[in-house]
GROMACS .gro file of C-alpha atoms in nm:
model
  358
    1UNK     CA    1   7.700  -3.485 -15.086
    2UNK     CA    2   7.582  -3.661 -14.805
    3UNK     CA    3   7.311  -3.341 -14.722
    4UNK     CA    4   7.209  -3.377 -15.088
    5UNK     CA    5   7.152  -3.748 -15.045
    6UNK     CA    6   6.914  -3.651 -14.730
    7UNK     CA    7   6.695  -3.371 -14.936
    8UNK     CA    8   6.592  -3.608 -15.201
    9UNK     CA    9   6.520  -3.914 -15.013
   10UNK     CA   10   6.386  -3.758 -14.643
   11UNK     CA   11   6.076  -3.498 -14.679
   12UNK     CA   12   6.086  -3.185 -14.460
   13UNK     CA   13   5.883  -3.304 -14.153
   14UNK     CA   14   5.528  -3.112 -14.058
   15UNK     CA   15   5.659  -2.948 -13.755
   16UNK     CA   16   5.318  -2.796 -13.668
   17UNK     CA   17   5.228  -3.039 -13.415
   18UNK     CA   18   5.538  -2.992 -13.209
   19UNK     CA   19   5.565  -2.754 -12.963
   20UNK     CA   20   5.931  -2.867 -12.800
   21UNK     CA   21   6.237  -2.865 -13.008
   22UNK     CA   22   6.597  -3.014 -12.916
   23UNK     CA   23   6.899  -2.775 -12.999
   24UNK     CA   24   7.180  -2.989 -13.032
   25UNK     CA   25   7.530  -2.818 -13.205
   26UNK     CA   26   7.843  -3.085 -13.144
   27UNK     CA   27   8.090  -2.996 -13.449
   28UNK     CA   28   8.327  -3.230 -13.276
   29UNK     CA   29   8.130  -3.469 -13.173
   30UNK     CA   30   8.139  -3.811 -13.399
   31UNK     CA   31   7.762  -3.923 -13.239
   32UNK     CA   32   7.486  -3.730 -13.131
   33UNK     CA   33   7.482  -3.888 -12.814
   34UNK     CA   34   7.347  -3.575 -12.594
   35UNK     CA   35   7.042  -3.621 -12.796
   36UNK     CA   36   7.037  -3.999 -12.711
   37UNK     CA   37   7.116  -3.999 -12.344
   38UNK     CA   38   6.710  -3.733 -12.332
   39UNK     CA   39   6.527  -3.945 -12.620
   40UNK     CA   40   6.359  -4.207 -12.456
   41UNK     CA   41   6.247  -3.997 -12.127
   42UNK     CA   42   6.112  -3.745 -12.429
   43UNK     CA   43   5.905  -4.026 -12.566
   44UNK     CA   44   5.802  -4.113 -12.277
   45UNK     CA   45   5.648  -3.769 -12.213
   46UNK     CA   46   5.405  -3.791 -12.500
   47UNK     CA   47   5.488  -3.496 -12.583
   48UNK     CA   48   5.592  -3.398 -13.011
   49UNK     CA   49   5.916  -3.287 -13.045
   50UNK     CA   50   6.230  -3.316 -13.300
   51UNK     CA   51   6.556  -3.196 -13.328
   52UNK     CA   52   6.746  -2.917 -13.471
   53UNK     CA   53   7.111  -3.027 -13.554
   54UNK     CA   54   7.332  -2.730 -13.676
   55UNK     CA   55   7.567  -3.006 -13.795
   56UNK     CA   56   7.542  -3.213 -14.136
   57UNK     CA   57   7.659  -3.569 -13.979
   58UNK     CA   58   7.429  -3.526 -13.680
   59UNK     CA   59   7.085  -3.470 -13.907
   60UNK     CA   60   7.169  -3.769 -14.102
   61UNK     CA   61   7.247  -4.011 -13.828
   62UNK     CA   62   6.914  -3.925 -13.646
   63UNK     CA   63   6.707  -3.923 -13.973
   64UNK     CA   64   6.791  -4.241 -14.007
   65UNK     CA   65   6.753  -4.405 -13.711
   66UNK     CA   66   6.375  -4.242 -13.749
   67UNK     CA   67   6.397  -3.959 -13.525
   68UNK     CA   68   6.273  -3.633 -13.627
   69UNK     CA   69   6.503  -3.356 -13.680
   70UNK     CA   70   6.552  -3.053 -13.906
   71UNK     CA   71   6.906  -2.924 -14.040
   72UNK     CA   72   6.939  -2.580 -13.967
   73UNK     CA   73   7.315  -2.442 -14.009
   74UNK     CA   74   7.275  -2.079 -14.004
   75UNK     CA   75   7.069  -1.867 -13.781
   76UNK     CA   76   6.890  -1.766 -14.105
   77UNK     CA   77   6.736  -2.129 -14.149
   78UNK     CA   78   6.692  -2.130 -13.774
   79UNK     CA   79   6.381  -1.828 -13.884
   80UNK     CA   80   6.290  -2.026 -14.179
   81UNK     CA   81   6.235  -2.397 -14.081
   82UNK     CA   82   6.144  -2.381 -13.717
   83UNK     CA   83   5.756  -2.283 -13.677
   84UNK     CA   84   5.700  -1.965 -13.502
   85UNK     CA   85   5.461  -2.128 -13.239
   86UNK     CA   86   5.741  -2.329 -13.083
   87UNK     CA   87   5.728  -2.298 -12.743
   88UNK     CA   88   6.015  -2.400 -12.575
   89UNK     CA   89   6.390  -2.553 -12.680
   90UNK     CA   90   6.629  -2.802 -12.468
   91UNK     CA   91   6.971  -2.774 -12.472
   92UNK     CA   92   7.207  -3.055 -12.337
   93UNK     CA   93   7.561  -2.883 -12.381
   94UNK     CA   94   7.727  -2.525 -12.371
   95UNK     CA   95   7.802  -2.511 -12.752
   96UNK     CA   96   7.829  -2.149 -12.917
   97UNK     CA   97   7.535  -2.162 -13.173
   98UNK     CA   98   7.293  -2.230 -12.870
   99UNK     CA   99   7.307  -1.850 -12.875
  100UNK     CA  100   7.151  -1.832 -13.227
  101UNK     CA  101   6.859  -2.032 -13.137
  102UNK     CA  102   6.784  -1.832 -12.817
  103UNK     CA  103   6.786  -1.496 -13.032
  104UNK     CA  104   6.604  -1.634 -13.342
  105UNK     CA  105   6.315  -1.740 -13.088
  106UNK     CA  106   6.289  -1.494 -12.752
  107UNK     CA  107   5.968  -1.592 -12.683
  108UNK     CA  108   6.006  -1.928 -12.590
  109UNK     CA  109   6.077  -2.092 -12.306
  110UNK     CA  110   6.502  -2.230 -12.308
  111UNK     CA  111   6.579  -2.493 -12.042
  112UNK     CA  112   6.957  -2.634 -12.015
  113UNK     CA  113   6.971  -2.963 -11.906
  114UNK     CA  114   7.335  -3.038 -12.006
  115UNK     CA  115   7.492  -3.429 -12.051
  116UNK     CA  116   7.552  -3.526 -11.668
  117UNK     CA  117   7.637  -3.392 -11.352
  118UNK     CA  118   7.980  -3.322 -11.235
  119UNK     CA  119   8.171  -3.069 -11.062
  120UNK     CA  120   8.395  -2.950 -11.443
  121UNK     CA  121   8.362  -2.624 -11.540
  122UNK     CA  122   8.102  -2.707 -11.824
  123UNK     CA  123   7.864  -2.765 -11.508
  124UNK     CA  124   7.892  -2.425 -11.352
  125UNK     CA  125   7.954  -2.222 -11.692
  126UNK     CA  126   7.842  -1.839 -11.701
  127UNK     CA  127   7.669  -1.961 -12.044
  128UNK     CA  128   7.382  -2.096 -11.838
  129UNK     CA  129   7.222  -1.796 -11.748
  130UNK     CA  130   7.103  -1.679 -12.093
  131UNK     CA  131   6.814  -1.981 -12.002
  132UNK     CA  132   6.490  -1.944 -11.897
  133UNK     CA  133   6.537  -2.230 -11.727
  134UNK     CA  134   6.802  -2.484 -11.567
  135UNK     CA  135   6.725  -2.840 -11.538
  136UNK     CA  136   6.985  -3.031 -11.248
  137UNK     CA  137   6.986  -3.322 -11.072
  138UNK     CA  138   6.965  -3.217 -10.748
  139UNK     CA  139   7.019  -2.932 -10.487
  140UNK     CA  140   7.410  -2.989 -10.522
  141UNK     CA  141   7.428  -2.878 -10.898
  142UNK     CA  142   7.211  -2.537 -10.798
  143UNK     CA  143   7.468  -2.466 -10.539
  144UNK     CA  144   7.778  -2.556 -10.740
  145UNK     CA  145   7.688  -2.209 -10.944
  146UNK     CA  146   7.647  -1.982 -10.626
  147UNK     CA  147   7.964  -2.138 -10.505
  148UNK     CA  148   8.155  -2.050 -10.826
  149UNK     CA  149   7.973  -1.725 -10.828
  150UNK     CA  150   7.760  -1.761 -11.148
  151UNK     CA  151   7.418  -1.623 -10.951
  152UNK     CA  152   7.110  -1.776 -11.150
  153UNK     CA  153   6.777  -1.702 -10.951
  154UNK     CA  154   6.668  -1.984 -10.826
  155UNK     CA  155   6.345  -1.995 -10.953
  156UNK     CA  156   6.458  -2.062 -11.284
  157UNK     CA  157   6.575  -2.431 -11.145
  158UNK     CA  158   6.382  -2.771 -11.167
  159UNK     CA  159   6.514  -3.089 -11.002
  160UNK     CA  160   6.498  -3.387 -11.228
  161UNK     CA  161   6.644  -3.617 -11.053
  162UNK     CA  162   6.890  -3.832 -11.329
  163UNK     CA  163   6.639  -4.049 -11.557
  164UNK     CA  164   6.886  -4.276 -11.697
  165UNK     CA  165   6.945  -4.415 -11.344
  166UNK     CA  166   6.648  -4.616 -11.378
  167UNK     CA  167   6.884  -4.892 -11.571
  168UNK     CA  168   7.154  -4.893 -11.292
  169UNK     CA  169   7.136  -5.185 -11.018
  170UNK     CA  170   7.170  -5.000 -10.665
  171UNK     CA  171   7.338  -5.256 -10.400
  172UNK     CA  172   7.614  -5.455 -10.357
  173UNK     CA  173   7.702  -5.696 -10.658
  174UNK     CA  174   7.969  -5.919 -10.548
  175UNK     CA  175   7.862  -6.291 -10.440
  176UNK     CA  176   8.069  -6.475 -10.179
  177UNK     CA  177   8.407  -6.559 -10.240
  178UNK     CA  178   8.450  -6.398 -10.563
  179UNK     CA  179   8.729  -6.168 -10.646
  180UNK     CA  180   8.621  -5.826 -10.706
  181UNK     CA  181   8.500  -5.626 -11.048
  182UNK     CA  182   8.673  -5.312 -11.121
  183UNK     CA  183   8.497  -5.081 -11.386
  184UNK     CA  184   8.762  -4.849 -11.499
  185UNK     CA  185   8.629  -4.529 -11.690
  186UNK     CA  186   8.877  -4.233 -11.716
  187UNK     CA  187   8.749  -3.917 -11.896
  188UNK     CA  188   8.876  -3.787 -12.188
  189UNK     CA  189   9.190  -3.574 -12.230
  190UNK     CA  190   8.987  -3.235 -12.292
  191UNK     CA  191   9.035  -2.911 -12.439
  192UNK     CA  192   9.231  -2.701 -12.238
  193UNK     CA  193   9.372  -2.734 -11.863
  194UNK     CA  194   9.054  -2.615 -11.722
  195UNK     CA  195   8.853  -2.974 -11.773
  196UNK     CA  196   9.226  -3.169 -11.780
  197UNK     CA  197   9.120  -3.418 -11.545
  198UNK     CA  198   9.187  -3.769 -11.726
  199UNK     CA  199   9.363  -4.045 -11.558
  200UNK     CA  200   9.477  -4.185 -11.892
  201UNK     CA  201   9.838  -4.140 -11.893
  202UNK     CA  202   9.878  -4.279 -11.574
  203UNK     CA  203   9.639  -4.592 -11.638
  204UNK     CA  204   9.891  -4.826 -11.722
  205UNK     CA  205  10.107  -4.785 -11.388
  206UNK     CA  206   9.738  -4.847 -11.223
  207UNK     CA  207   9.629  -5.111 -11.390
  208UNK     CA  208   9.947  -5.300 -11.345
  209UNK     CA  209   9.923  -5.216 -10.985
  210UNK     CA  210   9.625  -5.342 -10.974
  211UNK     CA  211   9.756  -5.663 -11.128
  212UNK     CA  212   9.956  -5.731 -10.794
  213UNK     CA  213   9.659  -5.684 -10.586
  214UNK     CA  214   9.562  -6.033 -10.430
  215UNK     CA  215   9.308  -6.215 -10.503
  216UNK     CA  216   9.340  -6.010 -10.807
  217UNK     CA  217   9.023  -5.795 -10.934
  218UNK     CA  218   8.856  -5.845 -11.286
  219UNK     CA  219   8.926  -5.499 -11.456
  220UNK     CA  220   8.672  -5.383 -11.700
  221UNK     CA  221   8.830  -5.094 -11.905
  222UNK     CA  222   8.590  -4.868 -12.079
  223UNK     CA  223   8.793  -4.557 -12.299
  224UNK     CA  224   8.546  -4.236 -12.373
  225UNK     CA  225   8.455  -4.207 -12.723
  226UNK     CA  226   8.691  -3.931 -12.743
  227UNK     CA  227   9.023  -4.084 -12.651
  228UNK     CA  228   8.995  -4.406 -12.870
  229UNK     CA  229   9.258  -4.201 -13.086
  230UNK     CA  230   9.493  -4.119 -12.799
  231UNK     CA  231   9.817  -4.277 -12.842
  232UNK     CA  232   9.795  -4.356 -12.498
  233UNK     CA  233   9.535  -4.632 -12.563
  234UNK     CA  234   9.818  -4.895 -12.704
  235UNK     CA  235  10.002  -4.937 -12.377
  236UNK     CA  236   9.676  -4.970 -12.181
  237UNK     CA  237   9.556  -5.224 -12.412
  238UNK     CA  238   9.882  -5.439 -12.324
  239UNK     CA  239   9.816  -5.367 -11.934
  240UNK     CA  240   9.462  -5.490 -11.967
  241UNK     CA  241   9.569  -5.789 -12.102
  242UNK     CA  242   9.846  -5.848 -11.863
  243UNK     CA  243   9.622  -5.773 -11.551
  244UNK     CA  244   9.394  -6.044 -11.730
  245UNK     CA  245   9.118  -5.743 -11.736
  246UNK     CA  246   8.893  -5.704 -12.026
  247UNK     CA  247   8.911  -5.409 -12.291
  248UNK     CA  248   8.552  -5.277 -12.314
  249UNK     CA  249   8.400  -5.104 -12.650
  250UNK     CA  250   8.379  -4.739 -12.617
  251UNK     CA  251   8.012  -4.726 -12.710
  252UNK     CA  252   7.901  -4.935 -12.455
  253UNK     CA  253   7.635  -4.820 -12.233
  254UNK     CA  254   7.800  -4.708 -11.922
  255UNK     CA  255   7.524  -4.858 -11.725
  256UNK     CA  256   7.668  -5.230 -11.834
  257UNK     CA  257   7.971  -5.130 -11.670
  258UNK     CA  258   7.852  -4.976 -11.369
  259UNK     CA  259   7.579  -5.310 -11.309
  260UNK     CA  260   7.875  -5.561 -11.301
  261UNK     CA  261   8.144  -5.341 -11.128
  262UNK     CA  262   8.156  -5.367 -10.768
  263UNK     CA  263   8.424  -5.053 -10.763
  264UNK     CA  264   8.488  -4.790 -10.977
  265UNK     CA  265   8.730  -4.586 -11.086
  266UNK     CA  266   8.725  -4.324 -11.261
  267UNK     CA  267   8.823  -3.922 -11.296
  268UNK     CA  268   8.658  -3.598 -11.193
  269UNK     CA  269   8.357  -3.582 -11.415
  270UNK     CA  270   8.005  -3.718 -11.467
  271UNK     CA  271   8.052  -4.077 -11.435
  272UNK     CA  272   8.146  -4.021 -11.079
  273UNK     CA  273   7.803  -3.906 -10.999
  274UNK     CA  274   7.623  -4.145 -11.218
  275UNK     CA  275   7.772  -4.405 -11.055
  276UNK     CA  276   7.688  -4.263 -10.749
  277UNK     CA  277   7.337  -4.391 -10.782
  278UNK     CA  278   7.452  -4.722 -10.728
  279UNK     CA  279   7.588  -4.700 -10.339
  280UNK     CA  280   7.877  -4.920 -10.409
  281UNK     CA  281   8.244  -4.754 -10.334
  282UNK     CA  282   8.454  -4.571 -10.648
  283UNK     CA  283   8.765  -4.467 -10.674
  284UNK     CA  284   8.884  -4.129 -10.785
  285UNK     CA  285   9.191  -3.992 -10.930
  286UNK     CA  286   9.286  -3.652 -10.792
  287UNK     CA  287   9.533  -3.452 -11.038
  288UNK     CA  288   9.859  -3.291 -10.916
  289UNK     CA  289   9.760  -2.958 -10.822
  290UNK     CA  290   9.382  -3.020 -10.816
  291UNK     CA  291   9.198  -2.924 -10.509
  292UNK     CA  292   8.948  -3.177 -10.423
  293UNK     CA  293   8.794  -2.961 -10.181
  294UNK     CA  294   8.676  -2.806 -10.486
  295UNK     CA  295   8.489  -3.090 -10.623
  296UNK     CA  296   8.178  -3.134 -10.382
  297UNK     CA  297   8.076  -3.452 -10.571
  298UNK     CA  298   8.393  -3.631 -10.514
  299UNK     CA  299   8.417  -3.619 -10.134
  300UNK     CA  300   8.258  -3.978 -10.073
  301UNK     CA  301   8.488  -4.129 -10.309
  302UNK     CA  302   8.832  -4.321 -10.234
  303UNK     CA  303   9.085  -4.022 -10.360
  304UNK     CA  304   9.335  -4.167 -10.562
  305UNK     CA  305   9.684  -3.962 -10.612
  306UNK     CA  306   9.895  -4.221 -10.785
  307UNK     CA  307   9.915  -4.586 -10.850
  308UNK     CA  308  10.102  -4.680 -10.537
  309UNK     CA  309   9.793  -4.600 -10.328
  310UNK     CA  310   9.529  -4.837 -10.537
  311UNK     CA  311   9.621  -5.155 -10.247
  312UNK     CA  312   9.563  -4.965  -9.942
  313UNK     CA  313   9.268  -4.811 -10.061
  314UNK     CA  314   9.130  -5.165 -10.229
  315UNK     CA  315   9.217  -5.336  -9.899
  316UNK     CA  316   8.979  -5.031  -9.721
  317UNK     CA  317   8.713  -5.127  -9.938
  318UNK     CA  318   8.711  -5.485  -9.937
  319UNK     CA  319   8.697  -5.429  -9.517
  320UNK     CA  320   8.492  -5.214  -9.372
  321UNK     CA  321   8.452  -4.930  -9.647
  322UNK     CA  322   8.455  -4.627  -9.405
  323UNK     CA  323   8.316  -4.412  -9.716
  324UNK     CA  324   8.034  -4.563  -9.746
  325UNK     CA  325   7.758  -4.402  -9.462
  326UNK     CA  326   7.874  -4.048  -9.618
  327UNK     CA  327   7.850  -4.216 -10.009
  328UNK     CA  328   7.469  -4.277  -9.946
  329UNK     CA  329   7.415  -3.900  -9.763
  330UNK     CA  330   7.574  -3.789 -10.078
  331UNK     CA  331   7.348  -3.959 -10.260
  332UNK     CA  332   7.060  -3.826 -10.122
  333UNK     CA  333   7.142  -3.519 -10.204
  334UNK     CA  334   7.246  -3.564 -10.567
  335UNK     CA  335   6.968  -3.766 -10.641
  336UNK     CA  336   6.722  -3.638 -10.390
  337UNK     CA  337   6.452  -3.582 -10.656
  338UNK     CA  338   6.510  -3.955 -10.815
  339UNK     CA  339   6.550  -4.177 -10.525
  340UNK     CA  340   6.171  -4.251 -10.458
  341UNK     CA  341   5.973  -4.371 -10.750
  342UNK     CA  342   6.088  -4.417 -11.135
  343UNK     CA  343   6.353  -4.155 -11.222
  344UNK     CA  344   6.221  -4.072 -11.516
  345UNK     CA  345   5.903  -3.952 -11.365
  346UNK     CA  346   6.062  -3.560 -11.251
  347UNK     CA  347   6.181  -3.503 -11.605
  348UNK     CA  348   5.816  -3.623 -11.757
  349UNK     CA  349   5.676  -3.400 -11.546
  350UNK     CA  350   5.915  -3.099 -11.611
  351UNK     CA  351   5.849  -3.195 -12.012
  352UNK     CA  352   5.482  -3.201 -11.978
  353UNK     CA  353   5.441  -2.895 -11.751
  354UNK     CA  354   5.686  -2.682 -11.975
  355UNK     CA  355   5.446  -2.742 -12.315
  356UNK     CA  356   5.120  -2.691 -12.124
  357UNK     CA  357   5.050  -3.055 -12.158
  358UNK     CA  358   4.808  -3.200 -11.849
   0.00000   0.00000   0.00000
């Protein structure tokens, strides 16, 4: 109902001027926010492009916010509404129907830039090297795959630096005297054991410890999208308000979070490495029978094992914050490509050079 809605009141867009397309496939997805997290940096690049969603929801939410995009469920209407002069596609995720796209048009160019930069299996998946090419942040994404044998030529990587840095606040935030800010951002539960990395059972035992920490930090809790659901959420909510914290809405941008948080804490995943960019210390939980010798991007971070380690490790950071000489190294080479100048201008670049554009 709702696609017949979109047929009689959206016309089919002239995709003749655009040469760049955005593949996006999320069938459990309830936004289309790996289209969001590119779209301004792709504006920026002057450059025409749209979007092909395989999914229903995801056409209509971006038609109506006014961003072009097609609705293309089957490989069929892949060959019969996508103009044969396209000449290249970005993906942002490892969904299955990516492979429909890349056989429906062989002769363009197909980069993979993926959602964020962590050390989960989604960041080092075989999947990646069906692309032409493979956009990262920096050198310690290209050797992530050699170390978990997935051998891409190296040629086929650009650095991009991470554009949506250029809204995080790098420095420390706290002003005299003031207790510290905690962001709290645990990933979500996941599929299978492979990417089982979230903190969120625990968090009510460490946010309560954190409760007894004196002078007591201001905890900002931020769920993922994808756990608001989780019947884990109702005791946290009754932590946060016993710690005196604040309960913050999923959607909000994780750079609000990381700008007024002077620590945070979160699991093995990408907002470890965003927040990264900052230089300020974070804490991250380690999972029983996780090896964090296997997790490259975690080894500047305070390692947290269970909640009766959060006061030593807060009392380290409010000292002298050993970590934080072999945090900014780190950074450097996560970010190498986005630490001098805008960080948006490596991906404009990469846009402009991969469509021909001067």
């Amino acid at each position: 109902m709702l696609l017949k809605h979109f047929q009689k009141t959206v016309a089919p867009p002239d995709l003749r001027p655009y040469p760049l397309a955005f593949h996006f496939s999320g069938p459990d997805y309830h936004d289309t926010g790996h289209v969001d997290m590119w779209a301004p940096y792709l504006h920026r690049a002057q450059v025409p492009w749209f979007v092909i969603c395989r999914e229903e929801n995801h056409y209509a939410s971006l038609n109506a916010r006014g961003i072009t995009a097609i609705f293309a469920p089957k490989e069929a209407d892949l060959r019969r509404l996508v103009p044969s002069h396209l000449r290249a596609v970005l993906y942002a995720n490892n969904g299955h129907r990516n492979r429909d796209m890349i056989t429906a048009f062989p002769d363009a160019t197909h980069v993979q830039m993926l959602h964020g930069d962590s050390d989960k299996p989604p960041s080092y998946s075989l999947l990646t090297k069906s692309f032409d090419q493979v956009w990262v942040a920096g050198q310690i994404a290209i050797a992530r795959y050699a170390a978990h044998g997935v051998m891409i030529p190296l040629d086929r990587f650009r650095i991009i630096g991470r554009p949506q840095a250029e809204n995080l606040l790098r420095g420390p935030r706290r002003r005299a005297r003031e207790a510290l800010t905690i962001g709290y951002m645990p990933t979500w539960l996941g599929y299978s054991q492979t990417t089982r990395f979230s903190s969120l059972e625990l968090a009510p035992h460490i946010i309560a410890a954190l409760g007894q920490i004196t002078p007591r930090p201001h905890i900002l809790f931020k769920a993922h999208p994808l756990s608001t659901q989780s019947t884990t959420m109702h005791p946290i909510v009754k932590a946060i308000a016993a710690a005196g914290g604040d309960m913050i809405a999923p959607h909000t941008p994780a750079a609000d979070i990381y700008n007024r948080a002077d620590v945070l804490l979160t699991d093995l995943s990408s907002t470890m490495a965003d927040y990264l960019y900052t230089g300020r210390p974070q804490i991250v939980t380690v999972p029983q029978g996780v090896d964090i010798a296997d997790f490259p991007s975690a080894r500047a971070a305070y390692h947290l094992k269970g909640a009766a380690d959060i006061a030593a490790i807060m009392a380290q950071i409010s000292t002298d914050d050993p970590l934080q000489t072999a945090r900014i190294a780190l950074r450097e080479q996560l970010y190498g490509a986005g630490l001098d100048g805008p960080p948006d201008a490596p991906f404009i670049a990469a846009v402009r050079a991969l469509v021909g554009a001067p």
